[in-house]
Amino acid sequence: MKKSLLGCGLLLAAFSAEAQITTYVLQPAALEGALEFTWADNWGATPDLNDPANTIQGFAAFVDDGTEADSLGCNTLVNNAELDGKIAVVYRGTCEFGLKALNAQDAGAIGVVIINNQGAPVAMGSGTNGPSVTIPVVMISTDAGATLYNEILAGNVEMLIGSVQGVYEFNLHTSSELASIPQYSAMPGPLANAINFSVNMGSWIKNFGSADQSGVTVNCVVTQNGTEVYNNTSDAGSILSGDSAFFALPAFTQATWSGYYEATYTVSSPNADDFPSDDTFGFNFYAGDLFAYGRIDPTTFQPRAEQHVRATLNAPSFMACSYFSHPNASGYKVEGIYTSASKSGGASMDGEVLEARIYEWADAFTGWNDATTNNIVLLQLGEYFYEEDLGAQVVYVPFTETFQMEDNKKYLFCSYSPSTDVFLGFGESLDYTRLQAELDQPIYLMNDNGTWGSFTDATHTTVGAKMVPADVSVNDVDRVELTPYPNPTANVLRIPLKGMSGAATLQVFDLSGALVMTDKIALGGDQTLTMDLQGLANGTYMFRMQFANGQRSDFRVVVTK
């Protein structure tokens, strides 16, 4: 199986595991601290921020392209004197990231900070002009930009962007890439109990300071629904400057998994840390009605999308899927998925559609390293129509009917977009790279215009599946039972529609999920719909009929010639 980036339209920015890279406010003192950020590490000529020699430090100034206040930097800048030798600040929107950065570079800026206009920092594609950019480019969040705004206008904000390795005497570091996390971020409690679910606790600690350190410890505290249920500290150890060491803690498990858990690692030593912003790292876990890998929102208990990406811009379709298999899966049904999507530049999602899909990953393999994608079969569908702009917000997409799972089968819970410019929700603050290598199990797959694969970095989909016990009844009043005949069939299919009136949309999908036929139908009387299937190859197809009154029907048809 190809475990690589499927396209180059949008590459993902990742925090380096080799150096301590930061976007840090040095002054004013009241705002000092590290900012959440992404950086352009894949544009071709942008500097490698892992190298301390490429670290920049300077005062920040907003760009002005002569168009309006808070201009977006899409035209030649007119305030070169204010930007020369400084870090240019510009808002996201209208034009490509690469063009904004190149205009700032041409004005004499030593670096660029792009403020996202729609939430957390996201991955930045280079666009047409990105390969000509030779200065560091980072993105920070909407909230961080709002906090810094007035101080940047006043000329008071000094920033450092890049590696701080060796800059401080005492500087220990932990992060998502270094700390142990659970195999999942959410799983129904009974399913977790059935496999004696536990978390191997501990963290690698890196010493980025110029001084050797001894007496280093790692502590981890876990709370369940706000009550402390785990508090352990590692044995003390020493770490030479520039080196790292693993600090083990006892495994964390529960006799009965239930509710919401939060864990926080904290690294300590006898010396006060000169760069304390990365001395802690946390994860959470939810044992409720959800299965997911993405970080859980502590208010909604839904997976939180931290960035929105797609493999290739302008490709006809993109799909992201979470992997699931369990020896007791038959005790649960899947009702729908949680997912999110957005469009470039904050364009409205109104009028777009997302599909929820379940596939069986029927390839025979033992683990991630020998996995193939030759036999992935579509099992169930659902749709979500955006009737307002809910870009970047989590939405729930129910399936047309609940799906009963089977023990030990391999499933993919997927969010699918047929649009060329819709980006799907992914996570980045949890790093499954080491865990996936240790367990040799898949985390997710994506499908870019019909081709299965995965990104090369720690990015993971935030698609979450809502699961309910198999004995819970579900109201299917909107579901219509239709019995097409003959089935199997060679060339002609008849679908009795007695008593149905109004209009309907018929869609036919093959088992890969590709739409192979669609039709609009006017209903009335004792109509029987006769379909010519001569154009369909041998195989099994999923038919979906969506009626104007909100009812629907799904059925399978086997074509044999």
XYZ file of C-alpha atoms in Angstrom, residues 158-486:
329
model
C 8.611 41.779 19.073
C 8.559 38.165 17.922
C 10.912 35.215 17.538
C 10.223 32.598 14.837
C 12.311 29.443 14.498
C 14.346 27.067 16.597
C 15.380 28.058 20.096
C 17.793 25.148 20.513
C 20.740 26.322 22.599
C 19.329 29.830 23.063
C 18.474 29.247 26.746
C 20.498 27.586 29.488
C 17.655 25.502 30.935
C 15.087 24.395 28.398
C 13.325 21.023 28.599
C 10.680 20.000 26.082
C 7.757 17.594 25.726
C 5.138 17.522 22.982
C 2.606 15.484 21.053
C 5.402 13.748 19.172
C 7.124 12.685 22.393
C 4.382 11.858 24.905
C 2.473 8.568 25.012
C -1.226 8.863 24.131
C -4.163 6.405 23.912
C -4.732 4.348 20.764
C -8.057 6.191 20.319
C -9.481 9.471 21.580
C -12.975 8.018 22.051
C -14.603 4.587 22.319
C -17.869 3.438 23.913
C -17.145 2.314 27.464
C -18.355 -1.307 27.075
C -16.120 -1.755 24.016
C -13.143 -0.354 25.946
C -13.956 -2.636 28.899
C -14.205 -5.690 26.630
C -10.580 -5.356 25.477
C -9.213 -4.254 28.872
C -8.265 -0.943 27.309
C -5.258 0.771 28.863
C -2.787 3.543 28.074
C 0.978 3.094 28.294
C 2.071 6.285 30.021
C 5.343 8.176 29.771
C 7.165 10.691 27.612
C 10.421 11.356 25.857
C 11.959 14.582 27.125
C 14.398 16.634 25.062
C 16.974 19.007 26.489
C 17.185 21.959 24.123
C 19.094 24.046 26.663
C 22.804 24.753 26.627
C 23.305 23.112 30.058
C 23.144 19.445 31.067
C 20.327 18.729 33.499
C 19.895 16.192 36.312
C 16.955 15.435 38.583
C 14.520 15.584 35.669
C 11.082 14.016 36.286
C 7.788 13.661 34.451
C 4.452 13.753 36.243
C 1.063 12.862 34.793
C -2.352 13.590 36.293
C -5.562 12.104 34.873
C -9.049 13.220 35.862
C -12.355 11.443 35.158
C -15.292 13.817 34.876
C -13.230 16.301 36.919
C -12.122 13.880 39.666
C -8.471 12.829 39.895
C -8.042 9.103 39.177
C -4.299 8.915 38.367
C -1.255 10.838 39.633
C 2.218 9.404 39.130
C 5.734 10.798 38.858
C 8.634 9.093 37.110
C 12.005 8.273 38.579
C 14.480 11.158 38.292
C 16.993 11.105 35.464
C 19.656 13.163 33.685
C 19.686 14.542 30.143
C 22.765 15.997 28.445
C 22.409 19.184 26.432
C 21.019 18.339 23.006
C 20.049 14.814 24.090
C 16.779 13.121 25.095
C 15.560 10.391 27.446
C 12.338 8.447 28.005
C 10.629 8.690 31.395
C 8.249 5.798 32.020
C 5.119 5.896 34.162
C 2.705 3.130 35.250
C 0.020 2.244 32.690
C -3.362 3.870 33.151
C -6.491 1.737 33.020
C -9.965 1.577 34.525
C -12.072 -1.279 35.856
C -14.974 0.403 34.049
C -14.377 3.089 31.449
C -17.016 5.819 31.617
C -17.250 9.518 30.829
C -14.638 12.124 30.010
C -10.934 11.864 30.899
C -8.221 14.525 30.752
C -4.491 13.848 31.177
C -1.637 16.329 31.602
C 2.087 15.544 31.459
C 4.423 18.010 33.200
C 8.227 17.914 33.001
C 10.219 19.328 35.936
C 13.787 19.721 37.126
C 15.575 21.539 40.003
C 16.292 24.401 37.564
C 13.610 26.915 36.593
C 12.911 26.456 32.891
C 13.794 29.483 30.744
C 11.243 28.508 28.089
C 8.340 26.983 30.053
C 5.644 27.093 27.355
C 6.362 23.502 26.270
C 6.864 21.906 29.687
C 3.362 20.388 29.563
C 1.313 18.343 27.125
C -2.165 16.884 27.477
C -4.609 14.515 25.826
C -8.203 13.517 26.502
C -10.386 10.423 26.069
C -14.151 9.989 25.969
C -15.950 6.760 26.879
C -19.484 7.537 25.711
C -21.326 7.021 22.427
C -18.430 7.909 20.110
C -15.494 6.315 18.317
C -12.774 8.708 17.135
C -9.092 9.579 16.858
C -9.403 13.391 16.870
C -9.019 15.438 20.031
C -12.338 15.627 21.907
C -14.094 18.919 22.582
C -14.648 18.993 26.381
C -17.982 20.785 25.999
C -19.692 18.889 23.184
C -17.799 15.557 23.523
C -17.401 15.549 19.741
C -14.141 15.268 17.785
C -12.631 18.684 17.116
C -11.222 19.545 13.680
C -7.983 21.481 14.137
C -7.317 22.081 10.461
C -9.070 21.502 7.129
C -7.125 19.949 4.272
C -7.448 18.009 1.040
C -4.836 16.057 -0.869
C -5.202 17.786 -4.252
C -6.834 21.070 -5.115
C -9.468 20.966 -7.873
C -9.735 17.162 -7.832
C -13.360 16.006 -8.294
C -13.629 14.264 -4.927
C -11.943 13.853 -1.560
C -12.746 11.506 1.338
C -11.299 11.003 4.827
C -11.963 7.845 6.857
C -11.369 6.610 10.418
C -10.452 2.924 10.795
C -12.300 0.663 13.250
C -12.265 -3.037 14.119
C -13.279 -4.730 17.372
C -13.905 -8.304 18.576
C -17.222 -7.202 20.149
C -18.424 -4.897 17.382
C -21.658 -6.860 16.905
C -22.950 -5.349 20.144
C -23.155 -1.924 18.476
C -24.795 -0.099 15.605
C -23.524 3.058 13.918
C -26.052 5.885 13.537
C -23.953 8.534 11.793
C -20.689 10.465 11.772
C -19.366 13.751 13.102
C -17.272 15.672 10.598
C -16.492 19.189 9.433
C -15.558 20.963 6.231
C -14.565 24.386 4.982
C -13.675 26.211 1.787
C -10.565 28.190 0.930
C -10.528 31.806 1.985
C -13.544 31.376 4.232
C -15.973 31.032 1.315
C -19.470 29.976 2.346
C -20.355 26.295 2.644
C -24.027 27.104 1.986
C -25.293 24.793 -0.774
C -22.517 22.212 -0.394
C -23.153 18.576 0.470
C -21.202 16.015 2.497
C -21.757 12.277 2.457
C -21.316 9.923 5.383
C -20.122 6.513 4.242
C -19.282 3.163 5.810
C -16.965 0.792 3.978
C -15.808 -2.693 4.802
C -12.059 -2.926 4.358
C -12.147 -6.531 3.148
C -8.487 -6.894 2.176
C -6.715 -9.623 4.130
C -3.748 -8.164 6.017
C -2.152 -8.486 9.431
C -1.183 -4.867 10.018
C -0.474 -1.444 8.601
C 2.821 -2.469 7.030
C 1.285 -5.129 4.771
C -2.108 -3.447 4.217
C -3.540 -3.293 0.713
C -6.559 -1.397 -0.634
C -7.845 -3.706 -3.350
C -11.138 -4.733 -1.722
C -12.868 -1.819 0.005
C -16.648 -2.176 -0.266
C -19.329 0.471 0.307
C -21.937 -0.583 2.896
C -23.977 2.462 3.937
C -24.611 6.114 3.047
C -25.964 9.343 4.530
C -26.086 12.974 3.394
C -25.785 16.433 4.922
C -26.878 19.502 2.961
C -25.476 22.853 4.102
C -28.397 25.280 4.268
C -26.242 27.929 5.949
C -22.569 28.693 6.279
C -21.272 26.300 8.929
C -17.747 26.237 7.543
C -15.174 24.661 9.901
C -17.926 23.714 12.353
C -18.608 20.117 13.385
C -21.818 18.738 11.877
C -23.607 15.435 12.400
C -24.424 13.349 9.315
C -26.868 10.477 10.000
C -26.936 7.370 7.854
C -30.154 6.558 5.998
C -30.522 3.674 8.442
C -28.444 2.490 11.360
C -25.678 0.073 10.469
C -25.257 -3.158 12.427
C -21.559 -4.048 12.782
C -20.000 -7.513 12.930
C -17.202 -8.776 15.151
C -13.616 -8.370 13.908
C -14.553 -6.919 10.526
C -12.490 -3.933 9.393
C -14.579 -0.784 8.835
C -13.907 2.708 7.517
C -16.150 5.548 8.706
C -15.822 8.230 6.064
C -16.655 11.849 5.249
C -16.887 12.427 1.489
C -17.069 15.630 -0.553
C -17.821 15.640 -4.300
C -16.658 19.271 -4.613
C -13.334 20.442 -5.991
C -12.712 23.076 -3.316
C -14.050 21.641 -0.049
C -11.502 20.830 2.652
C -12.258 18.157 5.280
C -11.490 18.256 8.997
C -8.237 16.746 10.270
C -6.339 16.851 13.553
C -2.746 17.769 14.303
C -2.320 18.154 18.075
C -2.234 14.374 18.625
C 0.624 12.510 16.978
C -0.078 8.819 16.267
C 3.181 8.174 14.394
C 4.995 6.225 17.120
C 1.817 4.478 18.289
C 0.974 3.349 14.768
C 4.491 1.998 14.317
C 4.378 0.148 17.654
C 0.922 -1.404 17.157
C 1.183 -1.840 13.364
C -2.492 -0.928 13.005
C -4.131 1.580 10.631
C -5.378 4.895 11.973
C -7.117 6.302 8.921
C -7.280 6.280 5.135
C -8.181 8.962 2.652
C -9.302 8.725 -0.944
C -8.228 11.352 -3.445
C -10.244 11.149 -6.663
C -10.534 7.353 -6.450
C -7.048 6.556 -5.121
C -6.579 5.322 -1.543
C -3.632 6.378 0.600
C -2.541 8.559 3.531
C -0.481 11.624 4.310
C 3.156 11.104 5.211
C 3.053 13.035 8.483
C 1.136 12.743 11.748
C -2.071 14.249 10.402
C -5.183 12.167 11.104
C -8.835 12.505 10.205
C -11.254 13.731 12.849
C -14.238 11.761 11.532
C -16.063 10.315 14.547
C -18.700 7.574 14.471
C -21.739 7.727 16.751
C -22.350 4.224 18.141
C -25.341 2.884 20.070
C -25.911 -0.561 21.594
C -27.422 -3.014 19.113
C -30.516 -3.507 21.279
C -31.433 0.213 21.125
C -34.393 0.771 18.797
C -34.140 3.537 16.198
C -37.043 5.401 14.618
C -37.025 4.668 10.884
C -40.374 6.248 9.991
C -38.804 7.982 6.995
C -37.546 4.735 5.512
C -39.503 3.107 2.656
C -39.148 -0.588 1.862
C -38.898 -1.174 -1.893
C -38.474 -4.595 -3.518
C -36.983 -4.332 -6.993
C -37.171 -7.298 -9.393
C -35.644 -9.298 -10.872
